[in-house]
Every structure is written in structure tokens, then in C-alpha cells.
Amino acid sequence: MTATDTTSPAFVGGSKRHLMGGQWRASVSGLEFDTENPSTARAIARLARGGAADVDLAVKEARRAFEGEWSRWTPYQRQRLILHVHDQLEKHFDELALIETLDMGAPLAGTKGLKDRMSKTLLFYASQTNACTTETLSNSLPGTYMTLGHKAPIGVVGGIVPWNAPLIGQLWIIGAALATGCTVVLKPAEDASLSILRTAELLLEAGVPPGVINVVTGYGPEAGAALAEHRDVDRIAFTGSIETARQIVAASAVNVKRLQLELGGKSPDIVFADANLDLAVPGAAMGVYTNSGQVCVAGSRLFVQRAIQREFVDRLKEFSRSLRIGNGLDPQVQLGPLISQRQLDRVTKYVDLGNREGARLAVGGGRLGGDLAQGYFFEPTVFTDVRNDMTIAREEIFGPVISVIPFDDIDEVIRLANDTPYGLAGGVWTRSAATAHLVSRGIKAGTIWVNSYGLLDPAVGFGGCKMSGYGWKGGAEHIEGFLYRKVVYMNLTPD
Ligand code: NAI
Ligand code: MG
């Protein structure tokens, strides 16, 4: 028996169903598929394989709930509900973190650490339940006219969630929907649906009314596509690949759905010669290696000023070799596996391309063997002598692979940093406030970190530009995306 078998919570195992209108239902087709633990490549549960018929049932339930009793809940009732949800998830967080680790591989030390993020995310949304407002607007009409501005919930929101952080990723959508009075159909990623399904059970227990949050599991081109195409879905919140986003954008045309798209990147992280390397080396390295590189904001183009190139790379190599990789159930482990064979093949392909295009492999570069051979483990990998026009510096790898690109001065590095189709994030390491300011103003991206990397605060919000997508998660702007505006012209003297 493995560690996995002895530590699985009761929830992991067996066959799971969709959640629709508060009921757990098998797929109309009766089909199922396996979800595996990427540390062992063994199946850990069976998921219902949803298709268009299942999505349609879930959307009908979401619509019914949107128009029913839920629409009469007051902001204070919704606030209280979010606080109940918060307490329920907090109480069960260790179990949720363990499910996440078993299903997608991230080390337990990290997933347990997400409790604080979960808490802040829900507390932020609990503070936003007065966002549906009515105000008097000034006008230049005859004095008997009053103009009112309303903000009201947009309706049914489809949430298409990726596998790299499903437990937290779903909360932005659930939180904003509960804050505004929308309803949701979530489509988790086929590789990691279990933490979302367990959360859904806990939401029902916390008093979320039936139909407000629904979950349809299944493959992207089946369940995901059906949700994106559905005519009665008002908005899609999507995080994932640019290829899939293009299909969602096209599908949204059937009813001109609103979209919020967060599509990863090829973020520049820039280390100047005056940086504090004790901070910058681990900071920049973990800016890529966190979650084994499967992070949208990964600072995977690491620009290092030429004067400190040698010292920086030596320290980066040493740091990379020091990381403990393995099954995330081991509390000492810092990096888990990649999510799937597909992702392992993808990362391997990029490392081959880097070698072929003339980058120098400084450390790592391969799959891990020995005890870890059965899982999808990949070594922390550093390429040096990378040019910004090489494929490994242009395309998102989504694995623990760093491309070190040398530069000489500020103007050059800003130009190189912006020479990318993406615009999600970036980082600057320097002791000079002027350098930090110039570079952070110069980089076209949604988030810039100075002397740190990867922090997110739900109240601040987060999003991208260029091919990294549009619309914000978190912050007041996110809430706006769950609302529509209406103005009313009232003639107060109808006679
Ligand atoms: P993906 O974009 O296909 O998957 C994300 C979600 O979209 C999943 O729930 C999937 O089932 C769904 N989906 C897939 N096809 C769909 C369709 N036609 N219509 C509607 N929904 C659909 O990403 P995938 O294939 O898992 O990963 C490939 C690459 O995408 C990664 O290597 C990475 O570069 C990028 N990615 C970026 C993420 C981010 O956080 N920005 C998250 C996941 C992947
Ligand atoms: Mg899995």
C-alpha cells in the first residue's frame, strides 16, 4: 500500500456526479472517465463525462435559480451566506488541500498554505455584496424627468477552470456570483476536478441554495465547448490556453456572451546588477518553479544584467539543485509533478527545442527517474544564453524551465521584455527606486512586482493585456463584470 492509499480522505475514490439544481446526477450518456494522481499516474476516482445535454440541464437549473427566490435575497443575506461558506471551507480546508494534492500533485505544504488565500478571497467578496446599486443621475432634461442608474446581476455565468489551481481558481467565480446574485455553472478541468466537487458539497452544506452553484465535469471540447456555446449563458469566465480561448471567443458569438479571459504569458523577470541577490535568486527561481512552473504568471524569461550574469547563474543553479522534488504528500517536498503525460511531453518538447535552437542547458532538462519514475516529475531546468527570439522565450512552457537572457541597459531590457505577444505580469529586482519605476512603467503587462514575485491580493485584482486576455479577476472591476447597467428615464408628470 502506498502513502496515497493510507492518507486519502473518504471523498477520493468511486464515481463522482455532476451537481445540478442541488442534485447529484450521472451524465445523460452514462459515460465516465478516470482522473489520476500525477505523482503515481494511478486513477483515484471516476468522473462523470458531461456533454451538451448535461450542460443544458445545468444551465436550466442555474437560470431557474437566478430568476427564483435567490433574486430576492438582500445584500446582507448574501454577505452572511459568503461568511458561512468561508467558515465551512476553513473548517474543511485540510481535507480540501489534501484532495488538491492527490488530484493535481502540488505539494501539501503549499496547498495547505492556500488557506489564507481562500479566506481573504471569500472575505473580500463578502465585502462586495452592495455592488448592485441604484443611484440618481444628473441630466439636462426638463425638470420633471428623473434619471436612475441601476446595476443588476448579469445572470448565468459559466466558469471554465484550469487544472493548475482549481481550489482557489473557482473561488473568484463563486465569490463574485454570491456577492452579486448571479448563478454559476462550473466546468472544472478534466485533470483536476475533485477539489471543486468537494467544495460544491460544502457549499450546499453551508446553505448555498440549490441551482446557484452547479458543476458539470467532463472534457474541454465536450462539456467546456457546450458551455461556451450555450445561448442562455450570459458570461464566461475562463482561465487557460490561448488556443482554447480562441474557440471560446468564437463560440461566444452565438449570443454575444460577455467574456473574461486570463490566458497565461511569457512574463519577463528582470534582475539588475544592483539587486539584492539573496532575495532575487530564490525569488526569481520560485517565480517560475512554484507549482512546477504551471503558473500563469511564471517569470519564465529571466533577464539578468550582464555584469552579474556569472554569479547569478551559479547561484541559480545551486538553488535549482537544492529543491526537493517528489510526492506532495511528503511534507518536506517543495515541487510536485507535472499534471499529466501530455504536459510532460509538452515540457520535454520545449527543452529539446531549446537545445536545438542553441540555448545552453545549465541545469536539469529531463524527467526524474528512480522512485519518481512512475509520476510526471521534471527537473528544475535552467537554460542560459537564450535569445528572446528563440521558441523557449516566446511560447508558454508551463513547466519548471527558466530561460536566462542577458541584457546591458534599461532601454534594451524594456524593449526585449515587451517583445512578446503576451502581457500578463513582470518583475524587477533592483535597489534603485528610479530603475524600478522606469521599468515597471515601461513594461506592458497587467501586474508588475518589484523585489518580489507572485503575490496576489483579491482586493487588488489581477488581469492581463495583449494576448494574455482581458477583464479582471478580483477587485471592484471584477464585480462589475458580473453586473449589467441600466438607466431609467422617469417622467414624473404623466398628465
Ligand atoms: P486548456 O485551455 O485547454 O484548459 C483549460 C480549461 O479549458 C479546462 O477546463 C478545459 O477542459 C477547458 N477547455 C478545453 N477545450 C475547450 C473548449 N473547446 N471549449 C471550452 N473549454 C475548453 O489548457 P490545457 O490544454 O489543459 O493546457 C495547455 C496549455 O495551456 C498549458 O501548457 C499552458 O500553457 C496553458 N494553460 C494556462 C493556464 C493559465 O493559468 N493561464 C491554465 C492551464 C493551461
Ligand atoms: Mg487528477
Coordinates of C-alpha atoms and ligand atoms in Angstrom, one line a residue:
M1 CA 0.0 0.0 0.0
T2 CA 1.3 3.5 -0.8
A3 CA 1.2 6.6 1.2
T4 CA -1.6 7.8 -1.1
D5 CA -3.8 4.9 -0.2
T6 CA -3.5 5.4 3.5
T7 CA -4.0 9.2 3.5
S8 CA -6.8 9.6 1.0
P9 CA -9.9 11.3 2.5
A10 CA -13.1 9.4 2.2
F11 CA -14.2 11.7 -0.7
V12 CA -11.4 10.5 -3.0
G13 CA -12.4 7.3 -4.9
G14 CA -15.5 5.9 -6.5
S15 CA -17.7 7.6 -9.1
K16 CA -18.5 11.3 -9.0
R17 CA -21.5 13.0 -10.4
H18 CA -22.5 16.5 -11.7
L19 CA -24.2 18.9 -9.4
M20 CA -27.3 20.4 -10.9
G21 CA -30.0 22.3 -9.0
G22 CA -28.8 20.8 -5.8
Q23 CA -28.9 17.2 -7.0
W24 CA -26.0 14.9 -7.9
R25 CA -26.7 13.4 -11.3
A26 CA -24.8 11.0 -13.6
S27 CA -24.2 12.0 -17.2
V28 CA -27.2 11.6 -19.6
S29 CA -24.9 9.4 -21.6
G30 CA -23.9 7.4 -18.6
L31 CA -20.2 7.8 -19.6
E32 CA -17.4 8.3 -17.1
F33 CA -13.6 8.8 -17.2
D34 CA -10.7 8.4 -14.8
T35 CA -8.9 11.2 -13.0
E36 CA -5.4 10.3 -11.8
N37 CA -2.9 11.3 -9.2
P38 CA 0.1 12.7 -11.3
S39 CA 2.6 11.6 -8.6
T40 CA 1.7 8.0 -9.2
A41 CA -0.1 8.0 -12.6
R42 CA -2.8 5.9 -10.9
A43 CA -6.5 6.5 -11.2
I44 CA -8.0 7.9 -8.0
A45 CA -11.7 8.4 -9.0
R46 CA -14.1 8.3 -11.9
L47 CA -15.8 11.5 -13.1
A48 CA -19.0 11.9 -15.0
R49 CA -18.2 12.7 -18.6
G50 CA -20.6 15.6 -19.3
G51 CA -21.7 16.7 -22.8
A52 CA -24.1 19.2 -24.3
A53 CA -27.2 17.5 -22.7
D54 CA -25.7 17.8 -19.2
V55 CA -24.6 21.3 -19.7
D56 CA -28.1 22.2 -20.9
L57 CA -29.7 20.7 -17.8
A58 CA -27.2 22.6 -15.5
V59 CA -27.8 25.9 -17.3
K60 CA -31.6 25.4 -16.9
E61 CA -31.2 24.9 -13.2
A62 CA -28.9 27.9 -13.0
R63 CA -31.4 30.1 -14.9
R64 CA -34.3 28.8 -12.7
A65 CA -32.3 29.7 -9.5
F66 CA -31.3 33.1 -10.9
E67 CA -35.0 34.0 -11.5
G68 CA -36.3 32.4 -8.4
E69 CA -36.0 33.1 -4.6
W70 CA -32.3 33.9 -5.0
S71 CA -33.1 37.1 -6.8
R72 CA -34.9 38.4 -3.7
W73 CA -32.0 37.8 -1.3
T74 CA -30.8 41.0 0.2
P75 CA -27.1 42.1 0.1
Y76 CA -26.9 41.3 3.9
Q77 CA -28.3 37.8 3.3
R78 CA -25.7 37.2 0.6
Q79 CA -23.0 38.6 2.8
R80 CA -23.9 36.3 5.6
L81 CA -24.0 33.4 3.2
I82 CA -20.5 34.1 1.9
L83 CA -19.3 34.2 5.5
H84 CA -21.0 30.8 6.2
V85 CA -19.2 29.4 3.1
H86 CA -15.9 30.9 4.3
D87 CA -16.3 29.2 7.7
Q88 CA -17.3 25.9 6.1
L89 CA -14.3 25.9 3.7
E90 CA -12.0 26.9 6.5
K91 CA -13.2 24.1 8.8
H92 CA -12.6 21.6 6.0
F93 CA -9.6 23.2 4.5
D94 CA -7.0 20.5 5.4
E95 CA -9.2 17.9 3.6
L96 CA -9.6 20.2 0.5
A97 CA -5.9 20.7 0.4
L98 CA -5.2 17.0 0.6
I99 CA -7.7 16.4 -2.2
E100 CA -6.0 19.1 -4.3
T101 CA -2.6 17.5 -3.7
L102 CA -3.8 14.0 -4.6
D103 CA -5.6 15.2 -7.8
M104 CA -3.1 17.7 -9.2
G105 CA 0.2 17.0 -7.5
A106 CA 1.1 20.3 -5.8
P107 CA 2.9 19.7 -2.5
L108 CA 0.7 19.6 0.6
A109 CA 2.9 22.2 2.3
G110 CA 1.8 24.6 -0.5
T111 CA -1.9 23.6 -0.8
K112 CA -2.3 23.8 3.0
G113 CA -0.8 27.3 2.8
L114 CA -3.6 28.3 0.5
K115 CA -6.0 28.5 3.5
D116 CA -5.1 32.2 4.0
R117 CA -5.7 32.9 0.3
M118 CA -9.1 31.1 0.4
S119 CA -10.0 33.1 3.5
K120 CA -9.1 36.5 2.1
T121 CA -10.7 35.8 -1.2
L122 CA -14.1 35.0 0.4
L123 CA -13.8 37.8 2.9
F124 CA -13.2 40.2 0.0
Y125 CA -16.3 39.1 -1.9
A126 CA -18.3 39.2 1.4
S127 CA -17.4 42.9 1.5
Q128 CA -18.8 43.5 -2.0
T129 CA -22.5 42.5 -1.7
N130 CA -23.7 46.1 -2.0
A131 CA -22.4 46.3 -5.6
C132 CA -25.9 46.1 -7.1
T133 CA -26.7 49.8 -6.7
T134 CA -29.4 52.3 -7.7
E135 CA -28.4 56.0 -7.9
T136 CA -29.9 59.2 -9.2
L137 CA -28.0 60.5 -12.2
S138 CA -27.9 64.2 -13.2
N139 CA -29.4 65.0 -16.6
S140 CA -30.2 68.0 -18.8
L141 CA -33.8 67.1 -19.4
P142 CA -36.9 69.1 -18.4
G143 CA -37.1 69.3 -14.6
T144 CA -39.9 66.7 -14.3
Y145 CA -37.6 64.0 -15.5
M146 CA -35.6 61.9 -13.1
T147 CA -32.9 59.5 -14.3
L148 CA -32.0 56.5 -12.3
G149 CA -28.9 54.3 -12.8
H150 CA -29.1 50.6 -11.8
K151 CA -26.5 47.9 -11.6
A152 CA -28.0 44.4 -11.6
P153 CA -26.6 40.9 -11.8
I154 CA -25.9 39.7 -15.3
G155 CA -27.4 36.3 -14.9
V156 CA -25.9 32.8 -15.5
V157 CA -22.1 32.7 -15.5
G158 CA -20.1 29.8 -17.0
G159 CA -16.8 29.2 -15.2
I160 CA -14.2 27.2 -17.2
V161 CA -11.5 26.4 -14.7
P162 CA -8.0 25.1 -15.4
W163 CA -6.2 22.3 -13.5
N164 CA -3.2 24.3 -12.1
A165 CA -5.0 25.8 -9.1
P166 CA -8.7 24.7 -9.2
L167 CA -9.4 25.1 -5.5
I168 CA -8.5 28.7 -5.4
G169 CA -9.4 29.4 -9.1
Q170 CA -13.0 28.5 -8.6
L171 CA -13.4 30.9 -5.6
W172 CA -13.1 34.1 -7.7
I173 CA -16.1 33.0 -9.7
I174 CA -18.1 31.6 -6.8
G175 CA -17.3 34.6 -4.7
A176 CA -18.3 37.2 -7.3
A177 CA -21.5 35.3 -8.1
L178 CA -22.6 35.0 -4.5
A179 CA -21.7 38.7 -4.0
T180 CA -23.8 39.9 -6.9
G181 CA -26.7 37.4 -7.1
C182 CA -25.6 35.7 -10.2
T183 CA -25.7 31.9 -10.7
V184 CA -22.9 29.7 -12.0
V185 CA -22.2 26.5 -14.0
L186 CA -18.6 25.5 -13.3
K187 CA -16.7 23.2 -15.7
P188 CA -13.6 22.0 -13.9
A189 CA -10.6 20.8 -15.9
E190 CA -10.7 17.1 -16.7
D191 CA -7.3 16.6 -15.0
A192 CA -8.3 18.1 -11.6
S193 CA -12.0 18.3 -10.7
L194 CA -12.1 16.7 -7.3
S195 CA -11.4 19.8 -5.1
I196 CA -14.2 21.6 -7.0
L197 CA -16.7 18.8 -6.5
R198 CA -15.9 18.6 -2.7
T199 CA -16.2 22.3 -2.4
A200 CA -19.6 22.1 -4.1
E201 CA -20.8 19.6 -1.4
L202 CA -19.6 22.0 1.3
L203 CA -21.3 25.0 -0.4
L204 CA -24.7 23.1 -0.2
E205 CA -24.0 22.3 3.5
A206 CA -23.2 26.0 4.1
G207 CA -26.7 26.9 2.8
V208 CA -26.0 28.0 -0.9
P209 CA -29.4 27.5 -2.5
P210 CA -29.9 24.7 -5.0
G211 CA -29.1 25.8 -8.5
V212 CA -26.9 28.8 -7.5
I213 CA -23.7 26.9 -8.0
N214 CA -23.8 23.9 -10.4
V215 CA -20.8 21.8 -11.6
V216 CA -20.5 19.8 -14.8
T217 CA -17.4 17.7 -15.2
G218 CA -16.0 16.5 -18.5
Y219 CA -13.6 17.1 -21.3
G220 CA -13.0 20.6 -22.7
P221 CA -14.1 20.0 -26.3
E222 CA -17.3 18.4 -25.0
A223 CA -18.6 19.9 -21.7
G224 CA -16.5 23.1 -22.0
A225 CA -17.4 23.8 -25.6
A226 CA -21.1 23.2 -24.8
L227 CA -21.0 25.8 -22.1
A228 CA -19.2 28.3 -24.2
E229 CA -21.8 27.8 -27.0
H230 CA -24.9 27.8 -24.8
R231 CA -27.4 30.5 -25.7
D232 CA -28.6 31.0 -22.2
V233 CA -25.2 31.7 -20.6
D234 CA -24.6 35.4 -20.1
R235 CA -20.9 35.4 -19.4
I236 CA -17.9 33.1 -19.4
A237 CA -15.0 33.4 -17.0
F238 CA -12.1 31.4 -18.5
T239 CA -8.6 30.7 -17.4
G240 CA -6.4 28.6 -19.7
S241 CA -4.6 28.4 -23.0
I242 CA -4.8 30.9 -25.9
E243 CA -5.8 28.1 -28.3
T244 CA -8.9 27.3 -26.2
A245 CA -9.6 31.0 -25.7
R246 CA -9.9 31.4 -29.4
Q247 CA -12.5 28.7 -29.6
I248 CA -14.4 30.3 -26.7
V249 CA -14.3 33.7 -28.3
A250 CA -15.8 32.2 -31.5
A251 CA -18.4 30.2 -29.6
S252 CA -19.5 33.3 -27.6
A253 CA -20.7 34.9 -30.8
V254 CA -23.9 32.9 -30.8
N255 CA -25.4 35.1 -28.1
V256 CA -22.7 37.8 -27.8
K257 CA -21.7 36.5 -24.3
R258 CA -19.5 38.7 -22.1
L259 CA -16.1 37.2 -21.6
Q260 CA -13.3 37.4 -19.0
L261 CA -10.2 35.7 -20.3
E262 CA -7.0 35.0 -18.4
L263 CA -4.5 33.3 -20.7
G264 CA -1.1 32.9 -19.3
G265 CA 2.0 34.6 -20.6
K266 CA 5.7 34.7 -21.0
S267 CA 6.4 37.1 -18.3
P268 CA 9.8 39.0 -18.0
D269 CA 11.5 39.0 -14.7
I270 CA 14.4 41.4 -14.7
V271 CA 17.4 41.4 -12.3
F272 CA 19.7 44.5 -12.3
A273 CA 23.3 44.4 -11.1
D274 CA 22.4 46.4 -8.0
A275 CA 19.8 43.8 -6.8
N276 CA 20.0 42.1 -3.5
L277 CA 20.8 38.6 -4.9
D278 CA 20.0 36.9 -1.6
L279 CA 16.4 37.9 -2.4
A280 CA 16.5 37.9 -6.2
V281 CA 17.9 34.4 -6.7
P282 CA 15.3 32.4 -4.8
G283 CA 12.6 35.0 -5.6
A284 CA 13.1 34.8 -9.4
A285 CA 13.6 31.0 -9.3
M286 CA 10.4 30.4 -7.4
G287 CA 8.7 32.9 -9.7
V288 CA 9.0 30.0 -12.2
Y289 CA 9.3 26.8 -10.2
T290 CA 6.2 27.3 -8.0
N291 CA 3.7 24.7 -8.8
S292 CA 6.4 23.1 -11.0
G293 CA 6.1 26.0 -13.4
Q294 CA 2.4 25.5 -14.0
V295 CA 1.5 29.1 -13.1
C296 CA 0.1 31.7 -15.4
V297 CA 2.4 34.5 -14.1
A298 CA 5.6 32.4 -14.2
G299 CA 8.5 34.8 -14.8
S300 CA 10.0 32.4 -17.3
R301 CA 12.0 35.0 -19.3
L302 CA 14.7 35.8 -16.7
F303 CA 16.6 38.9 -17.9
V304 CA 19.9 39.2 -16.0
Q305 CA 22.2 42.2 -16.3
R306 CA 25.4 41.1 -17.9
A307 CA 27.7 42.4 -15.1
I308 CA 26.2 39.8 -12.6
Q309 CA 25.4 37.1 -15.1
R310 CA 28.0 34.6 -13.9
E311 CA 27.4 35.0 -10.2
F312 CA 23.7 34.9 -10.7
V313 CA 23.6 31.8 -12.8
D314 CA 25.9 30.0 -10.4
R315 CA 23.6 30.8 -7.5
L316 CA 20.5 29.9 -9.6
K317 CA 22.0 26.5 -10.5
E318 CA 22.8 25.8 -6.9
F319 CA 19.3 26.9 -5.8
S320 CA 17.7 24.8 -8.5
R321 CA 19.6 21.7 -7.5
S322 CA 18.7 22.2 -3.8
L323 CA 14.9 21.9 -4.3
R324 CA 13.2 18.7 -3.0
I325 CA 11.0 17.1 -5.6
G326 CA 8.6 14.3 -5.0
N327 CA 5.1 13.1 -4.0
G328 CA 3.4 16.2 -2.5
L329 CA 2.2 14.1 0.5
D330 CA 5.7 14.3 1.9
P331 CA 5.8 17.5 4.0
Q332 CA 9.4 18.1 3.0
V333 CA 8.7 18.2 -0.7
Q334 CA 8.8 21.6 -2.4
L335 CA 8.0 20.7 -6.0
G336 CA 5.5 18.1 -7.2
P337 CA 5.0 16.5 -10.6
L338 CA 3.6 18.0 -13.8
I339 CA -0.2 17.4 -14.2
S340 CA -0.2 14.8 -16.9
Q341 CA 1.7 12.8 -19.5
R342 CA 0.5 15.4 -22.0
Q343 CA 2.1 18.2 -20.0
L344 CA 5.3 16.2 -19.5
D345 CA 5.5 15.6 -23.3
R346 CA 4.9 19.3 -23.9
V347 CA 7.7 20.4 -21.5
T348 CA 10.1 17.8 -22.9
K349 CA 9.4 19.1 -26.4
Y350 CA 10.3 22.6 -25.4
V351 CA 13.5 21.5 -23.7
D352 CA 14.5 19.7 -26.9
L353 CA 13.7 22.8 -28.9
G354 CA 15.9 24.9 -26.6
N355 CA 18.8 22.6 -27.1
R356 CA 18.3 22.5 -30.8
E357 CA 18.0 26.3 -31.1
G358 CA 21.3 26.8 -29.4
A359 CA 20.5 27.7 -25.8
R360 CA 22.9 26.2 -23.2
L361 CA 21.4 23.8 -20.7
A362 CA 22.9 24.8 -17.4
V363 CA 21.0 22.5 -15.1
G364 CA 18.2 19.9 -15.2
G365 CA 16.5 19.2 -18.5
G366 CA 14.9 15.8 -18.0
R367 CA 12.3 13.6 -16.4
L368 CA 13.1 12.2 -13.0
G369 CA 13.7 8.5 -12.6
G370 CA 14.2 6.2 -9.7
D371 CA 11.5 6.3 -7.1
L372 CA 9.8 9.1 -9.1
A373 CA 9.7 7.3 -12.4
Q374 CA 6.1 6.4 -12.3
G375 CA 4.9 10.0 -11.9
Y376 CA 5.3 13.0 -14.2
F377 CA 8.2 14.6 -12.4
F378 CA 10.5 17.0 -14.3
E379 CA 13.8 18.5 -13.0
P380 CA 14.1 22.2 -12.3
T381 CA 15.7 23.4 -15.5
V382 CA 17.8 26.5 -16.5
F383 CA 18.8 27.5 -20.0
T384 CA 21.4 30.2 -20.4
D385 CA 22.5 32.1 -23.5
V386 CA 18.8 32.3 -24.5
R387 CA 17.8 34.9 -27.1
N388 CA 14.4 36.5 -26.9
D389 CA 13.5 35.2 -30.4
M390 CA 14.0 31.5 -29.5
T391 CA 10.9 29.4 -29.2
I392 CA 11.5 28.7 -25.5
A393 CA 11.5 32.5 -24.9
R394 CA 8.3 33.1 -27.0
E395 CA 5.9 30.3 -26.1
E396 CA 4.4 29.4 -22.7
I397 CA 6.1 26.2 -21.5
F398 CA 4.1 25.8 -18.2
G399 CA 6.9 23.7 -16.7
P400 CA 9.9 24.3 -14.4
V401 CA 12.0 25.8 -17.1
I402 CA 13.9 29.1 -16.8
S403 CA 15.4 31.0 -19.8
V404 CA 18.1 33.3 -18.7
I405 CA 18.5 36.2 -21.2
P406 CA 21.4 38.6 -20.7
F407 CA 21.0 42.4 -21.1
D408 CA 23.1 45.6 -20.8
D409 CA 20.9 48.6 -20.1
I410 CA 17.3 49.7 -19.2
D411 CA 16.2 50.7 -22.6
E412 CA 17.3 47.4 -24.1
V413 CA 15.6 45.3 -21.5
I414 CA 12.3 47.2 -21.7
R415 CA 12.3 46.7 -25.4
L416 CA 13.1 42.9 -25.1
A417 CA 10.6 42.5 -22.2
N418 CA 7.8 43.9 -24.4
D419 CA 8.9 41.9 -27.5
T420 CA 6.3 39.2 -26.7
P421 CA 2.7 38.6 -27.7
Y422 CA 1.8 38.3 -24.0
G423 CA 1.2 40.9 -21.3
L424 CA 0.3 39.2 -18.0
A425 CA 3.0 40.0 -15.5
G426 CA 6.6 41.0 -14.9
G427 CA 9.2 41.5 -12.2
V428 CA 12.0 43.9 -11.4
W429 CA 14.8 43.3 -8.9
T430 CA 16.9 46.4 -8.0
R431 CA 17.8 48.7 -5.1
S432 CA 17.2 51.8 -7.2
A433 CA 13.7 53.2 -6.9
A434 CA 14.3 55.1 -10.2
T435 CA 15.1 51.8 -12.1
A436 CA 12.1 50.1 -10.5
H437 CA 9.8 52.9 -11.6
L438 CA 11.1 53.2 -15.1
V439 CA 11.0 49.5 -15.8
S440 CA 7.6 49.0 -14.2
R441 CA 6.2 51.9 -16.2
G442 CA 7.8 50.6 -19.4
I443 CA 6.6 47.0 -19.3
K444 CA 3.2 46.4 -20.9
A445 CA 1.6 43.9 -18.6
G446 CA -1.2 43.7 -16.0
T447 CA 0.9 43.1 -12.9
I448 CA 4.5 44.1 -12.0
W449 CA 6.3 43.0 -8.9
V450 CA 9.2 45.0 -7.5
N451 CA 11.7 43.0 -5.4
S452 CA 9.1 40.2 -5.0
Y453 CA 7.3 37.9 -7.3
G454 CA 3.9 36.3 -7.5
L455 CA 1.9 37.9 -4.6
L456 CA -1.8 38.4 -5.3
D457 CA -4.4 40.1 -3.2
P458 CA -8.1 39.5 -4.1
A459 CA -9.0 43.1 -3.2
V460 CA -6.4 44.5 -5.7
G461 CA -7.4 42.4 -8.7
F462 CA -5.5 40.8 -11.5
G463 CA -5.6 40.6 -15.3
G464 CA -3.6 40.9 -18.4
C465 CA -3.3 42.7 -21.7
K466 CA -2.3 41.8 -25.2
M467 CA -2.7 38.0 -25.8
S468 CA -2.9 37.4 -22.0
G469 CA -6.6 38.2 -22.2
Y470 CA -9.0 40.8 -20.9
G471 CA -11.3 41.5 -17.9
W472 CA -10.1 41.4 -14.3
K473 CA -10.3 38.9 -11.5
G474 CA -10.6 40.4 -8.0
G475 CA -11.0 44.0 -7.1
A476 CA -14.1 46.2 -7.8
E477 CA -13.6 45.8 -11.6
H478 CA -14.2 42.0 -11.3
I479 CA -17.5 42.6 -9.6
E480 CA -18.6 45.0 -12.4
G481 CA -18.2 42.1 -14.8
F482 CA -20.9 40.2 -13.0
L483 CA -23.3 43.2 -13.4
Y484 CA -25.1 45.0 -16.2
R485 CA -26.0 48.7 -16.3
K486 CA -29.4 50.1 -16.9
V487 CA -30.7 53.7 -16.8
V488 CA -34.3 54.6 -16.3
Y489 CA -35.9 57.9 -17.5
M490 CA -38.9 58.7 -15.4
N491 CA -41.3 61.4 -16.4
L492 CA -42.8 62.3 -13.0
T493 CA -45.7 64.2 -14.5
P494 CA -47.5 61.7 -16.7
D495 CA -50.6 64.0 -17.0
Ligands
NAI1 P1 -6.9 24.4 -21.8 O1 -7.1 25.9 -22.1 O2 -7.4 23.5 -22.9 O3 -7.8 24.0 -20.5 C1 -8.4 24.9 -19.6 C2 -9.8 24.6 -19.4 O4 -10.5 24.8 -20.7 C3 -10.1 23.2 -19.0 O5 -11.2 23.2 -18.1 C4 -10.6 22.5 -20.3 O6 -11.4 21.4 -20.1 C5 -11.3 23.7 -21.0 N1 -11.4 23.5 -22.4 C6 -10.6 22.9 -23.3 N2 -11.1 23.0 -24.6 C7 -12.2 23.7 -24.5 C8 -13.1 24.2 -25.5 N3 -13.0 23.9 -26.8 N4 -14.2 24.9 -25.1 C9 -14.3 25.2 -23.8 N5 -13.5 24.8 -22.8 C10 -12.4 24.1 -23.2 O7 -5.4 24.1 -21.4 P2 -4.7 22.7 -21.3 O8 -4.8 22.0 -22.6 O9 -5.0 22.0 -20.1 O10 -3.1 23.2 -21.2 C11 -2.4 23.6 -22.3 C12 -1.6 24.9 -22.0 O11 -2.5 25.9 -21.7 C13 -0.6 24.8 -20.9 O12 0.6 24.2 -21.2 C14 -0.5 26.3 -20.5 O13 0.4 26.8 -21.4 C15 -1.9 26.8 -20.8 N6 -2.6 27.0 -19.6 C16 -2.6 28.2 -18.9 C17 -3.3 28.3 -17.7 C18 -3.3 29.6 -17.0 O14 -3.3 29.6 -15.8 N7 -3.3 30.7 -17.7 C19 -4.0 27.2 -17.1 C20 -4.0 26.0 -17.9 C21 -3.3 25.9 -19.0
MG2 MG -6.1 14.3 -11.5

